Each structure stands twice: as C-alpha cells, then as structure tokens.
Short mmCIF file of C-alpha atoms and ligand atoms in Angstrom, two decimals:
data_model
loop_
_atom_site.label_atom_id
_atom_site.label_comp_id
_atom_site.label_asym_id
_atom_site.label_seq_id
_atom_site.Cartn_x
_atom_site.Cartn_y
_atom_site.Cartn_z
CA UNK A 644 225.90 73.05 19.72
CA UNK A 645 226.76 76.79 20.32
CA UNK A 646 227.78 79.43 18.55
CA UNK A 647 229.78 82.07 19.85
CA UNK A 648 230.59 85.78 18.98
CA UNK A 649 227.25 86.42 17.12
CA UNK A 650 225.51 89.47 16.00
CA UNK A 651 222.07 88.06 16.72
CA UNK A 652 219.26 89.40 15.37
CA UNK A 653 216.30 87.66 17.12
CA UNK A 654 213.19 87.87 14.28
CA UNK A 655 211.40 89.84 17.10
CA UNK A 656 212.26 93.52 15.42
CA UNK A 657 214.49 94.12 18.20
CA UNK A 658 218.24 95.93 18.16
CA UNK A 659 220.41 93.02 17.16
CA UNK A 660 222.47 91.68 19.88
CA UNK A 661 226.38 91.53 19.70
CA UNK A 662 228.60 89.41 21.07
CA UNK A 663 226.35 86.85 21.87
CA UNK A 664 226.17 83.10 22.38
CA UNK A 665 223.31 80.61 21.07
CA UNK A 666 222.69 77.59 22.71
CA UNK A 667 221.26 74.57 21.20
CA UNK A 668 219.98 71.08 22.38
CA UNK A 669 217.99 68.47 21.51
CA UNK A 670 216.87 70.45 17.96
CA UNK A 671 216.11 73.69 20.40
CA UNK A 672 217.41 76.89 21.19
CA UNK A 673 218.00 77.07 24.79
CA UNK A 674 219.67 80.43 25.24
CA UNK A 675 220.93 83.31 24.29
CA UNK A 676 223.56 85.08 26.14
CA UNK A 677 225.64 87.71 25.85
CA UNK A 678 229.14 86.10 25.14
CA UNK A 679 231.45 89.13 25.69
CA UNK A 680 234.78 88.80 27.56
CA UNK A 681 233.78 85.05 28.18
CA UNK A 682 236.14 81.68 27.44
CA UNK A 683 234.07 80.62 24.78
CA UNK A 684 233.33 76.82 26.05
CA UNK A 685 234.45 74.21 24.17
CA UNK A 686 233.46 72.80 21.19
CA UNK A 687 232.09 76.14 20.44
CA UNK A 688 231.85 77.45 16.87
CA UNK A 689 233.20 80.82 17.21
CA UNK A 690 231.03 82.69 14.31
CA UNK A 691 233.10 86.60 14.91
CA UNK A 692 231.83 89.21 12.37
CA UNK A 693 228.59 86.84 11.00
CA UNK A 694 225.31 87.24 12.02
CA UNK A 695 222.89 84.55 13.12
CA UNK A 696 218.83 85.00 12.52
CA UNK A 697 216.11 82.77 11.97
CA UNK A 698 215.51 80.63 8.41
CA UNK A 699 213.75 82.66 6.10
CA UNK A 700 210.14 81.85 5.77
CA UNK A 701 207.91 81.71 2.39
CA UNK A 702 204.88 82.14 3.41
CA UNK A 703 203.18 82.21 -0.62
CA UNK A 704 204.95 79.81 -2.77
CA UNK A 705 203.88 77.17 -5.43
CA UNK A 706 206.44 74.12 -5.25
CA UNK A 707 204.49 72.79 -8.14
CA UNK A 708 206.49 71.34 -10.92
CA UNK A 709 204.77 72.79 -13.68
CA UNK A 710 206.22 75.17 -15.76
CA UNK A 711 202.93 76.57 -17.13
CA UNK A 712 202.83 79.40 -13.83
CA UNK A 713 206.12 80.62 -13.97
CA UNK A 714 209.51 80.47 -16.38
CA UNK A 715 212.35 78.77 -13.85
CA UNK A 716 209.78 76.34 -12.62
CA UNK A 717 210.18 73.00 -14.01
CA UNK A 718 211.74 70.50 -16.22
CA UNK A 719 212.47 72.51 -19.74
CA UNK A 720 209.89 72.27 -22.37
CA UNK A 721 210.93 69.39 -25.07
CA UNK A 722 212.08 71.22 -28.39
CA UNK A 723 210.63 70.43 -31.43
CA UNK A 724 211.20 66.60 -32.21
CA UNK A 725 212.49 65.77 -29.03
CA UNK A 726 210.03 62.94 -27.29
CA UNK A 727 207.51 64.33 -24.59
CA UNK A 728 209.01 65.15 -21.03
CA UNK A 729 207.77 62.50 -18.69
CA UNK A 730 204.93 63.72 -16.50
CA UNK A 731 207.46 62.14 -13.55
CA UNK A 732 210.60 64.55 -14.29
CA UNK A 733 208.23 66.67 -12.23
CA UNK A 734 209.03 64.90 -8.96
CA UNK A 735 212.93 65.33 -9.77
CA UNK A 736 212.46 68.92 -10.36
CA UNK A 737 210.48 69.00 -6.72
CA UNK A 738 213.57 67.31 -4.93
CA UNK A 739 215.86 69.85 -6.36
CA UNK A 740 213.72 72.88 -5.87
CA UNK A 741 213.79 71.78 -2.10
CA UNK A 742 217.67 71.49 -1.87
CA UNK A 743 217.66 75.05 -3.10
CA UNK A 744 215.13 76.57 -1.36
CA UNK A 745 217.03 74.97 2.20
CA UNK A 746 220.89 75.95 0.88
CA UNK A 747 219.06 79.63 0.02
CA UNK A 748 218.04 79.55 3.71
CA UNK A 749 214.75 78.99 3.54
CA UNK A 750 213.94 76.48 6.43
CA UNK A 751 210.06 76.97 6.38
CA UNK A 752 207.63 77.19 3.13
CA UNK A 753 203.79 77.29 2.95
CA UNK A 754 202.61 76.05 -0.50
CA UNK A 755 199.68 77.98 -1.41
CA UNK A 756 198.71 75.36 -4.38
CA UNK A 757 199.98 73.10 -6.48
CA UNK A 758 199.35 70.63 -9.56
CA UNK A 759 198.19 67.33 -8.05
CA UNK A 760 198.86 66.46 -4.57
CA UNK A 761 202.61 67.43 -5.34
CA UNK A 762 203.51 70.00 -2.33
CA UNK A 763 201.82 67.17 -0.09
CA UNK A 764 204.40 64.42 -1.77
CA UNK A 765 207.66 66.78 -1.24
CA UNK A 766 206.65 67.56 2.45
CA UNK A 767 206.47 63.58 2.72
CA UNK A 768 209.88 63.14 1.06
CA UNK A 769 211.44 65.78 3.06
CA UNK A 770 209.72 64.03 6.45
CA UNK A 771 210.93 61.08 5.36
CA UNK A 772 214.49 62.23 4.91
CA UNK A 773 214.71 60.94 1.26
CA UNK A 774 215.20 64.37 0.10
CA UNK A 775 216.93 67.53 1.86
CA UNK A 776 214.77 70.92 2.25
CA UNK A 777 212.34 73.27 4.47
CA UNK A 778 209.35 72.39 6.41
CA UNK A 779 206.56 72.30 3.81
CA UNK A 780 202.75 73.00 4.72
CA UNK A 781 200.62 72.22 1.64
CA UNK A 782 196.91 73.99 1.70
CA UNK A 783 196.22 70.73 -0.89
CA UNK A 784 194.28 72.00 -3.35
CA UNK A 785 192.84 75.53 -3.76
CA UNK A 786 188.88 76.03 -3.27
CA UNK A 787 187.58 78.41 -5.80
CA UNK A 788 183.73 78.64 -6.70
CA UNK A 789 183.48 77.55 -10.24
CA UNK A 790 184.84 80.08 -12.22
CA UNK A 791 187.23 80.14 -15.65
CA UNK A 792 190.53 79.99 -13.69
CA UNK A 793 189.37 75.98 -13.14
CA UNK A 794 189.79 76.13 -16.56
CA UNK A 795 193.42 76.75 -16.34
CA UNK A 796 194.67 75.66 -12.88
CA UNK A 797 193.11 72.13 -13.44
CA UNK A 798 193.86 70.11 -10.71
CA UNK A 799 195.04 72.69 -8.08
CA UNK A 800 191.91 73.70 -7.68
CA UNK A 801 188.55 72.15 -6.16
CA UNK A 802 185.79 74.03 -7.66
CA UNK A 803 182.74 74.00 -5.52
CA UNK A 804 179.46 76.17 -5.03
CA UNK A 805 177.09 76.78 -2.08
CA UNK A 806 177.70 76.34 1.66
CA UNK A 807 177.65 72.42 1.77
CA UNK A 808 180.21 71.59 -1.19
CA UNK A 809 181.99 74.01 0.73
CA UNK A 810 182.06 72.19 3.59
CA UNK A 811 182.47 69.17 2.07
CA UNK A 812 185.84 70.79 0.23
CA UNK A 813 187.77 71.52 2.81
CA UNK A 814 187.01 67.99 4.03
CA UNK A 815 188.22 66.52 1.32
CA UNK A 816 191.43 68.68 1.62
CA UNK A 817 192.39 67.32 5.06
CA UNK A 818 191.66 63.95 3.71
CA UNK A 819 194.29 64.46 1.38
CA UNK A 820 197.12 65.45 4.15
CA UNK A 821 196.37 69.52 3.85
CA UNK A 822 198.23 71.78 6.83
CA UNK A 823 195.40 74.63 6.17
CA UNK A 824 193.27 75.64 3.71
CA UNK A 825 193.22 78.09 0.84
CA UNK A 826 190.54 79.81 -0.57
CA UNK A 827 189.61 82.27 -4.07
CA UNK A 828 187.83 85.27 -2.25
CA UNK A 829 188.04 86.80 -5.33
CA UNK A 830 189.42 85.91 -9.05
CA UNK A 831 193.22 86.22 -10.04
CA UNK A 832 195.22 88.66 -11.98
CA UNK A 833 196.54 85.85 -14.39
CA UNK A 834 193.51 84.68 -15.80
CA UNK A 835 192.03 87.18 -18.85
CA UNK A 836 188.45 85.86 -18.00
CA UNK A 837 188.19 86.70 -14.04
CA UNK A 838 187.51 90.35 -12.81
CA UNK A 839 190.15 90.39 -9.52
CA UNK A 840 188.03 93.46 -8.00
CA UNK A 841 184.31 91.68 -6.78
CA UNK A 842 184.08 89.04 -4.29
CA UNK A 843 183.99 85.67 -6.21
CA UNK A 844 182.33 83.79 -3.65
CA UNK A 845 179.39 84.43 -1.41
CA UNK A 846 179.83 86.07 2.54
CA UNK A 847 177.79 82.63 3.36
CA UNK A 848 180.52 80.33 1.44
CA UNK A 849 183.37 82.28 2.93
CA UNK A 850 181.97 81.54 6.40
CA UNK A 851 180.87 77.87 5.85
CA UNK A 852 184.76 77.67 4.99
CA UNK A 853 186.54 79.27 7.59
CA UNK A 854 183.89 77.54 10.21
CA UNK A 855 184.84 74.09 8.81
CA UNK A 856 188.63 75.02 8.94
CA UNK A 857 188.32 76.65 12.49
CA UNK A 858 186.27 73.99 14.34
CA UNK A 859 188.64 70.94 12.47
CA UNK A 860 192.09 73.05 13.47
CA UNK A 861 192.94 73.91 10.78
CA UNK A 862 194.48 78.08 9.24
CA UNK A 863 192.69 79.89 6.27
CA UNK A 864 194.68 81.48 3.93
CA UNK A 865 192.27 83.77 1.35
CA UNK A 866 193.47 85.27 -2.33
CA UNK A 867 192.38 88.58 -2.61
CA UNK A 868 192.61 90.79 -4.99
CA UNK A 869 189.59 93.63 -5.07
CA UNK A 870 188.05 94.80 -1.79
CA UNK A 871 185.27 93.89 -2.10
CA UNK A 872 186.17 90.22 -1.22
CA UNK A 873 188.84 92.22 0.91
CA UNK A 874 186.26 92.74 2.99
CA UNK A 875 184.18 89.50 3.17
CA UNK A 876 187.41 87.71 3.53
CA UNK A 877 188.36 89.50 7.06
CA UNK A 878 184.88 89.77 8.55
CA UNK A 879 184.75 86.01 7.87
CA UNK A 880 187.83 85.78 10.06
CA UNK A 881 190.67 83.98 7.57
CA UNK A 882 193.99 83.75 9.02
CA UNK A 883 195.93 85.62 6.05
CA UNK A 884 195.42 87.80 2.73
CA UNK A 885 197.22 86.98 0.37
CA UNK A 886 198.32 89.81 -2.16
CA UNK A 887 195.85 92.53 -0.87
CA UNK A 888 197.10 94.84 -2.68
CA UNK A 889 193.40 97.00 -2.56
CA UNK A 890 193.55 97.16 1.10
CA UNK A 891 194.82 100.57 1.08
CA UNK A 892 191.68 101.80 -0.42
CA UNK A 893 189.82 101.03 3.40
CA UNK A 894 191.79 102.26 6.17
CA UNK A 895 188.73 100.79 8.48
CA UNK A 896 190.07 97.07 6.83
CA UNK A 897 193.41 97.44 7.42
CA UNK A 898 192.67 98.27 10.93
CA UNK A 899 190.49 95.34 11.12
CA UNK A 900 193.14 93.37 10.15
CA UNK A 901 195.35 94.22 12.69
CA UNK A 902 193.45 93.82 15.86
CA UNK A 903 192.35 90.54 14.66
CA UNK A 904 195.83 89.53 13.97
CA UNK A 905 195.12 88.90 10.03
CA UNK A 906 198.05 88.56 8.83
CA UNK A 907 199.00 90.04 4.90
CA UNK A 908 201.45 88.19 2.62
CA UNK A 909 201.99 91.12 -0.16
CA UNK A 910 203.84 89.12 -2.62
CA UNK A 911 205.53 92.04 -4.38
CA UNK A 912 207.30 89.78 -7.06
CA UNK A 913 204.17 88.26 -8.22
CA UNK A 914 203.20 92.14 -9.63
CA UNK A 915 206.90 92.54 -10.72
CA UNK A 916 206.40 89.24 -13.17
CA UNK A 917 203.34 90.35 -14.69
CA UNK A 918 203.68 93.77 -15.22
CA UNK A 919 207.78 93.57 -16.09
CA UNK A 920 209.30 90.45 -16.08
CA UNK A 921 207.16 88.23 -18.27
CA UNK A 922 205.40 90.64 -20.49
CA UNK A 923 205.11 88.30 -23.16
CA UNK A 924 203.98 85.31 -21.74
CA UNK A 925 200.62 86.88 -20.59
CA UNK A 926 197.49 88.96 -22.27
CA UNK A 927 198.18 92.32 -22.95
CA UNK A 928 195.42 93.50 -20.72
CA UNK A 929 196.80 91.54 -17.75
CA UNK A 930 199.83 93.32 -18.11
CA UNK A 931 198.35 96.12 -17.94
CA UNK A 932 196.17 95.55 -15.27
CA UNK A 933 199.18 94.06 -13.64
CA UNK A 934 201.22 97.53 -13.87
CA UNK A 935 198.58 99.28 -11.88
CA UNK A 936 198.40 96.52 -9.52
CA UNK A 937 202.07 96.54 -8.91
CA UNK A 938 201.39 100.69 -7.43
CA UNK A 939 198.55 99.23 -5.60
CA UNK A 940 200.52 96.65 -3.78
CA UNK A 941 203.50 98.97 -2.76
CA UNK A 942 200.95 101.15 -1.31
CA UNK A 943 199.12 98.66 0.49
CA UNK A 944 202.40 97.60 1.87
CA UNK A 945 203.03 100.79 3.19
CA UNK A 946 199.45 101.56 4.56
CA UNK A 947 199.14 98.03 6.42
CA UNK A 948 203.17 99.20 7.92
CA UNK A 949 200.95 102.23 9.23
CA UNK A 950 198.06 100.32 10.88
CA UNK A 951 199.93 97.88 12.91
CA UNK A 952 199.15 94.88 10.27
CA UNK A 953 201.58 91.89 10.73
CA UNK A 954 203.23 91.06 7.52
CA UNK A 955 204.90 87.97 6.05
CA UNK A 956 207.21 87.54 3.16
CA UNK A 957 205.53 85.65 0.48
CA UNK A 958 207.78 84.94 -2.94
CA UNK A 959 205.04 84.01 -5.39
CA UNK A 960 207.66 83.86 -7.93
CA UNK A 961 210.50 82.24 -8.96
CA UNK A 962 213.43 80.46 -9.55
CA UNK A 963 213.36 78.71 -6.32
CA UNK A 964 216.24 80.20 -3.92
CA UNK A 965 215.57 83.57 -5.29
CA UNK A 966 212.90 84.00 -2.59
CA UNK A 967 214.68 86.85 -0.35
CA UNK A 968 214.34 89.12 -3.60
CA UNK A 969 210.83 89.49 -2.01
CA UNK A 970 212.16 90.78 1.41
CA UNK A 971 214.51 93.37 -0.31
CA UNK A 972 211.62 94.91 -2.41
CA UNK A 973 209.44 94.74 0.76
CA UNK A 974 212.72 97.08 2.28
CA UNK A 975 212.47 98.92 -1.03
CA UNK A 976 208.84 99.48 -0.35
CA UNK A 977 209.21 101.25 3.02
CA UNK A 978 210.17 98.37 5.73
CA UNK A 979 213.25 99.39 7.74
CA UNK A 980 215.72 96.24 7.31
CA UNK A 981 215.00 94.83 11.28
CA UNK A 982 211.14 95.17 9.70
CA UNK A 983 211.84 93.15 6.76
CA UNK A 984 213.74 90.73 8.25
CA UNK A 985 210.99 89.90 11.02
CA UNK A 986 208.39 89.83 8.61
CA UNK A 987 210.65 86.99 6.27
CA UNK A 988 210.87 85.32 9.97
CA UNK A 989 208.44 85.82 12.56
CA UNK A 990 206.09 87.44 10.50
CA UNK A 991 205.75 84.67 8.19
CA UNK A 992 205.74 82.02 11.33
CA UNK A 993 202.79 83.49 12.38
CA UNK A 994 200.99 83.82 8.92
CA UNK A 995 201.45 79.74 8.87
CA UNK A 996 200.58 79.40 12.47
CA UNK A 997 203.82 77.81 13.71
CA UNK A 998 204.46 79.81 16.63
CA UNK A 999 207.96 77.63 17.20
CA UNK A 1000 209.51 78.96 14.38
CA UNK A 1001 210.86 82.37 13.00
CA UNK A 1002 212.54 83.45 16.15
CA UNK A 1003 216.07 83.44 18.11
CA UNK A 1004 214.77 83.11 21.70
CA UNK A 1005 214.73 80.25 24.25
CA UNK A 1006 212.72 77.28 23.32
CA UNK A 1007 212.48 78.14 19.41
CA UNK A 1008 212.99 75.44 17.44
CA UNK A 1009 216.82 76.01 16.50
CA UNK A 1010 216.22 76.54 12.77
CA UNK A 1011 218.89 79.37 11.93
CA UNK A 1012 221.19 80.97 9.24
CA UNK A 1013 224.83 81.94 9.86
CA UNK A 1014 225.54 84.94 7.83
CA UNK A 1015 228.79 86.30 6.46
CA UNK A 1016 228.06 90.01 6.75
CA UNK A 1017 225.28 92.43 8.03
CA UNK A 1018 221.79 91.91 6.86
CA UNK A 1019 221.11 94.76 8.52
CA UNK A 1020 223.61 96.92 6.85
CA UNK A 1021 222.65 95.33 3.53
CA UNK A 1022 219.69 92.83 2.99
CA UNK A 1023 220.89 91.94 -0.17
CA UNK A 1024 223.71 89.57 1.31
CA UNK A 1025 220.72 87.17 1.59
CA UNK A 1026 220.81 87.04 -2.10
CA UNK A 1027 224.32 85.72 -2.06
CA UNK A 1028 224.11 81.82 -1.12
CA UNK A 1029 228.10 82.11 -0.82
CA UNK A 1030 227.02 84.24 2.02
CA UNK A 1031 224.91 81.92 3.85
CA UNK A 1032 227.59 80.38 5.17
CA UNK A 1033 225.38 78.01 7.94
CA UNK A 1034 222.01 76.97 6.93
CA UNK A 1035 220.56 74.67 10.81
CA UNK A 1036 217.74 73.02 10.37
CA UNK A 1037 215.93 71.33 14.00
CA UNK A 1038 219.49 71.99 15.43
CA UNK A 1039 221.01 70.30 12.49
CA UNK A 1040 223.84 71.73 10.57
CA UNK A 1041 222.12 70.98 6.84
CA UNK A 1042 224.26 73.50 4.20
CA UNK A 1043 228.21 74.64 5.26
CA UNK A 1044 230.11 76.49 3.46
CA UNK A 1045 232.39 77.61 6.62
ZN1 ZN B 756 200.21 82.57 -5.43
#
C-alpha cells in the first residue's frame, strides 16, 4: 500500500511533512518520502489535502462494561418492571465499545482496570478477529492495599497487604493474561471514604511491586493522587503516573520524572466529570474536592510541559470514541497542537511500552489515520469521525469512509 500527497505528521513533534509518500508492507511502514513532482506509482491512493498520523493512543481507559463508573458505559439500566439486564449484555456492550473506539481512530488502548477479567476477554476477541477494534493491554486487576474503594470496585481490584501478598499479586495478575501491572499508590477521588493526598501503601510494598513486575517483564502503571505517594511511586521506579495532578507542588519530582523517563497520563476529563459533568451522581464533597483537583491537574500539566516530562493522552472518561476530547483539553491546557498530537501518539506508545507504535517512520508498525483536514490547524477535526476518513490498522485498511 502507499499513500501519496500526504501532509504527514510523524508523532515525533516534528514540522509536518508535505507532499509526502508512505510506504507500507507486510503490516509495516517502510518509508516515507517526499512525493513532490513524482508519478505517483501505481496503485497508489492519492490522499491530496488529508493528513496522515499515527492511531490515537489511550493510554488510561476502563473498557469495563459496567455502568456503575461512568454514564455512556454500558448496557442501560432496566426501568422499573422491566426484568434484570443479563450480566452477559456486558460482553455485547465490550464488542461495540471496540468498533468505536477503532472507527474513532483509536488503534491502541491500555485498560487501566476493569470488572472481572473483561479487558483481558476483549483483547482475546479482538486477537482472535471475532470482533473489530485497537490493540488492548489489560493491567488485569488493580492492586490496592485493603482499603474502602475494595468496597466499591469489587472485582477490579486485588486487595493485598505487606511485601509478600504483594508479590504474590502481581503473580496472580500475569497468571490471568495481564500486559503490566497497576497499582493504588494512593486512594481515589471517587470514593467519599479514601483521603487521595497520603501514600496508601507502604515505600516497601511499592518496591516489592515494581521489583516483581521489573524482573518478570512486565510495565507499572501507579494511581496517584497526593504527593506524598507522588513521591514513593517515582523513587520506586513505576513506569507511569497516572493523574498526578499534585506533581506541580515538587518541581524536584517532576524533574525526577523526566530523567527517568516516567511517563504522566493527566487524564484531564476524569476532573471534568467529577467536578462538572456528573455533579449529581457523586458526594457533594467529591465534587468539591474534584473542582480543586481539576486546577491542580491543568497546572501539573503545564509544569511537567516545563520539566521535560513525557506525557500520554489518557481518556478516563467516556462514551467510548469520545477519547480525543482529552487531547484537545490537553491543547487547551498549554500543549502546542504538534505537542498534543505526539503525546495522543508517541507519547502514549511509550507510557504502554510499545516502542513500535505511535509513530510515522520506517519500520513502525503501519497503524495510521487518514485525515480530512489539518489537525494541526484544528485538533478538533479528530472529534469528527466523518473526518477520519482512513482508520489502518497492522497495514490493514479497517474503517473507510473515502
Ligand atoms: Zn482511571
């Protein structure tokens, strides 16, 4: 396959290049040329006046079925008199949600926790081929110490306390099929009965996690929330913060964080929900608390820009396909667009450790978007599926609208 006449922008932050040609064979980019004042060779898909980049990349999503998290995820609550929904509606609700996420150009998702071993039975179906959508890593389920979000997450979590049941966790997760491993540095924002701000776990069960994970092969991705598990959480050596929105407080961290290559997933939207969107499905104090958290989290965006930290583009919300509204608030926030757009791509390959992925160079894996329009000019075309007019997945051609 190639496509001809391109604006290309490459996921690296780079100028975008015009007039180009991609290359593709055997699922893989081979080049990338500059097309101008050639015969375009035949067979090739002249694309003049759309843009080709790399598949966005979630990097903090729940594919869970449950609609308990967040209104838009799963099968609509049964009214009044109406029998039960069947637990199993669930899994249709997970095939669809992966059709949209791959025709809203997402080609790669990281599942930070689900119900159940869901996220681990959609990557399956989409490996299989029974069902369309992105490359799925599942962290299994969460490791938390025992604390009152267990309560509420049920079986997305595995509590467990002191340095051997730590161990022994993140076992068990790779026995179930996990990609990487996700950790509770500190409590979340959605549960009334967990302070976000101290560490929830100890410096020792951090480490006894991240060693596991490390010497197996295996990423650590760490919620945090307050700084003080902040700063466990990087001297420990995870792989990614998640939400970090306190970072800003410690300069020293966010420094840190970038010459270890920690890489922060901000999740923007996940603040927007609580503190504007779904006001009345949460405690009054968590909206609250979620209001001041949404100022922290715009300024640790902009202090971790400052310090050299890489950042991904993590959703945390939903509906599914609306997952680029997290890219245009991270441009709101202070990224220049060729920013944002290499954190939704590269950035986010690197936060799940797929180094393959996320870019427009020789030897990526072809995953790419053809655009109708200028991302550049205005991020918000990403919005627009009618705009994603190409959606190529491993070289494939998987949505068209041409
Ligand atoms: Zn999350």
């Amino acid at each position: 396959m190639v496509l001809t006449n391109a604006r290309v922008i490459d996921g690296t932050g780079g100028p975008p290049l015009e007039s180009a040609s991609v290359h593709i064979e055997h699922g893989r980019i081979v080049s990338v040329v500059s097309s101008e004042g050639e015969p375009s060779p035949a067979g090739a898909l002249d694309v003049e006046g759309r843009t080709v980049m790399p598949g966005l990349i979630d990097a903090h999503a729940h594919l869970s079925s449950d609609i308990s998290r967040s209104p838009g995820f799963g099968p609509p609550p049964a009214l009044k008199g109406e029998l039960p929904r069947p637990r199993e509606l669930g899994y249709f609700v997970l095939a669809k949600t992966a059709r949209v996420l791959l025709a809203a150009g997402v080609t790669s998702i990281r599942d930070v926790g689900s119900y159940d071993d869901e996220a681990i039975a959609l990557r399956e179906a989409v490996q299989l081929g029974i069902v369309e959508g992105p490359r799925i890593l599942s962290c299994g389920r969460i490791i938390s110490a025992t604390a009152p979000g267990g309560a509420i997450f049920t079986t997305m979590y595995r509590e467990a306390d002191g340095v051997d049941d730590m161990r022994r966790a993140v076992r068990e997760q790779l026995r179930r099929g996990a990609d990487f491993v996700k950790l509770m540095a500190t409590g979340a924002r959605s549960v009334l009965a967990e302070d976000p701000e101290p560490a929830q776990m100890t410096a020792a069960e951090l480490e006894a996690i991240v060693d596991e994970a490390h010497r197996l092969g295996v990423r650590v991705a760490a919620h945090v929330e307050g700084l003080g598990g902040a700063r466990l959480a990087v001297e420990a050596g995870v792989d990614t913060i998640e939400h970090g929105l306190s970072l800003h407080r410690d300069a020293a961290l966010l420094d840190a964080m970038a010459r270890a290559g920690i890489v922060l997933v901000p999740t923007l939207s996940t603040f927007h929900d609580l503190a504007e969107r779904f006001t009345d499905k949460f405690a009054p104090a968590l909206v609250e608390q979620a209001k001041r958290q949404l100022e922290e989290a715009y300024a640790t965006l902009a202090a971790a820009r400052a310090a050299g930290v890489t950042l991904a583009m993590g959703h945390d919300s939903g509906p599914p396909g609306d997952n680029a509204i997290e890219l245009v608030r991270m441009i709101d926030g202070g990224l220049s667009s060729l920013e944002g757009i290499s954190a939704a791509t590269r950035g986010s390959a690197q936060a799940l450790g797929l180094p393959d992925v996320g870019t427009v160079a020789p030897g990526a894996v072809a995953d790419l978007l053809v655009i109708d329009g200028d991302p550049l000019a205005d991020v918000r075309v990403l919005l627009q599926p009618e705009k994603i007019r190409m959606v190529i997945q491993g070289g494939e051609t998987v949505v068209s609208r041409a």
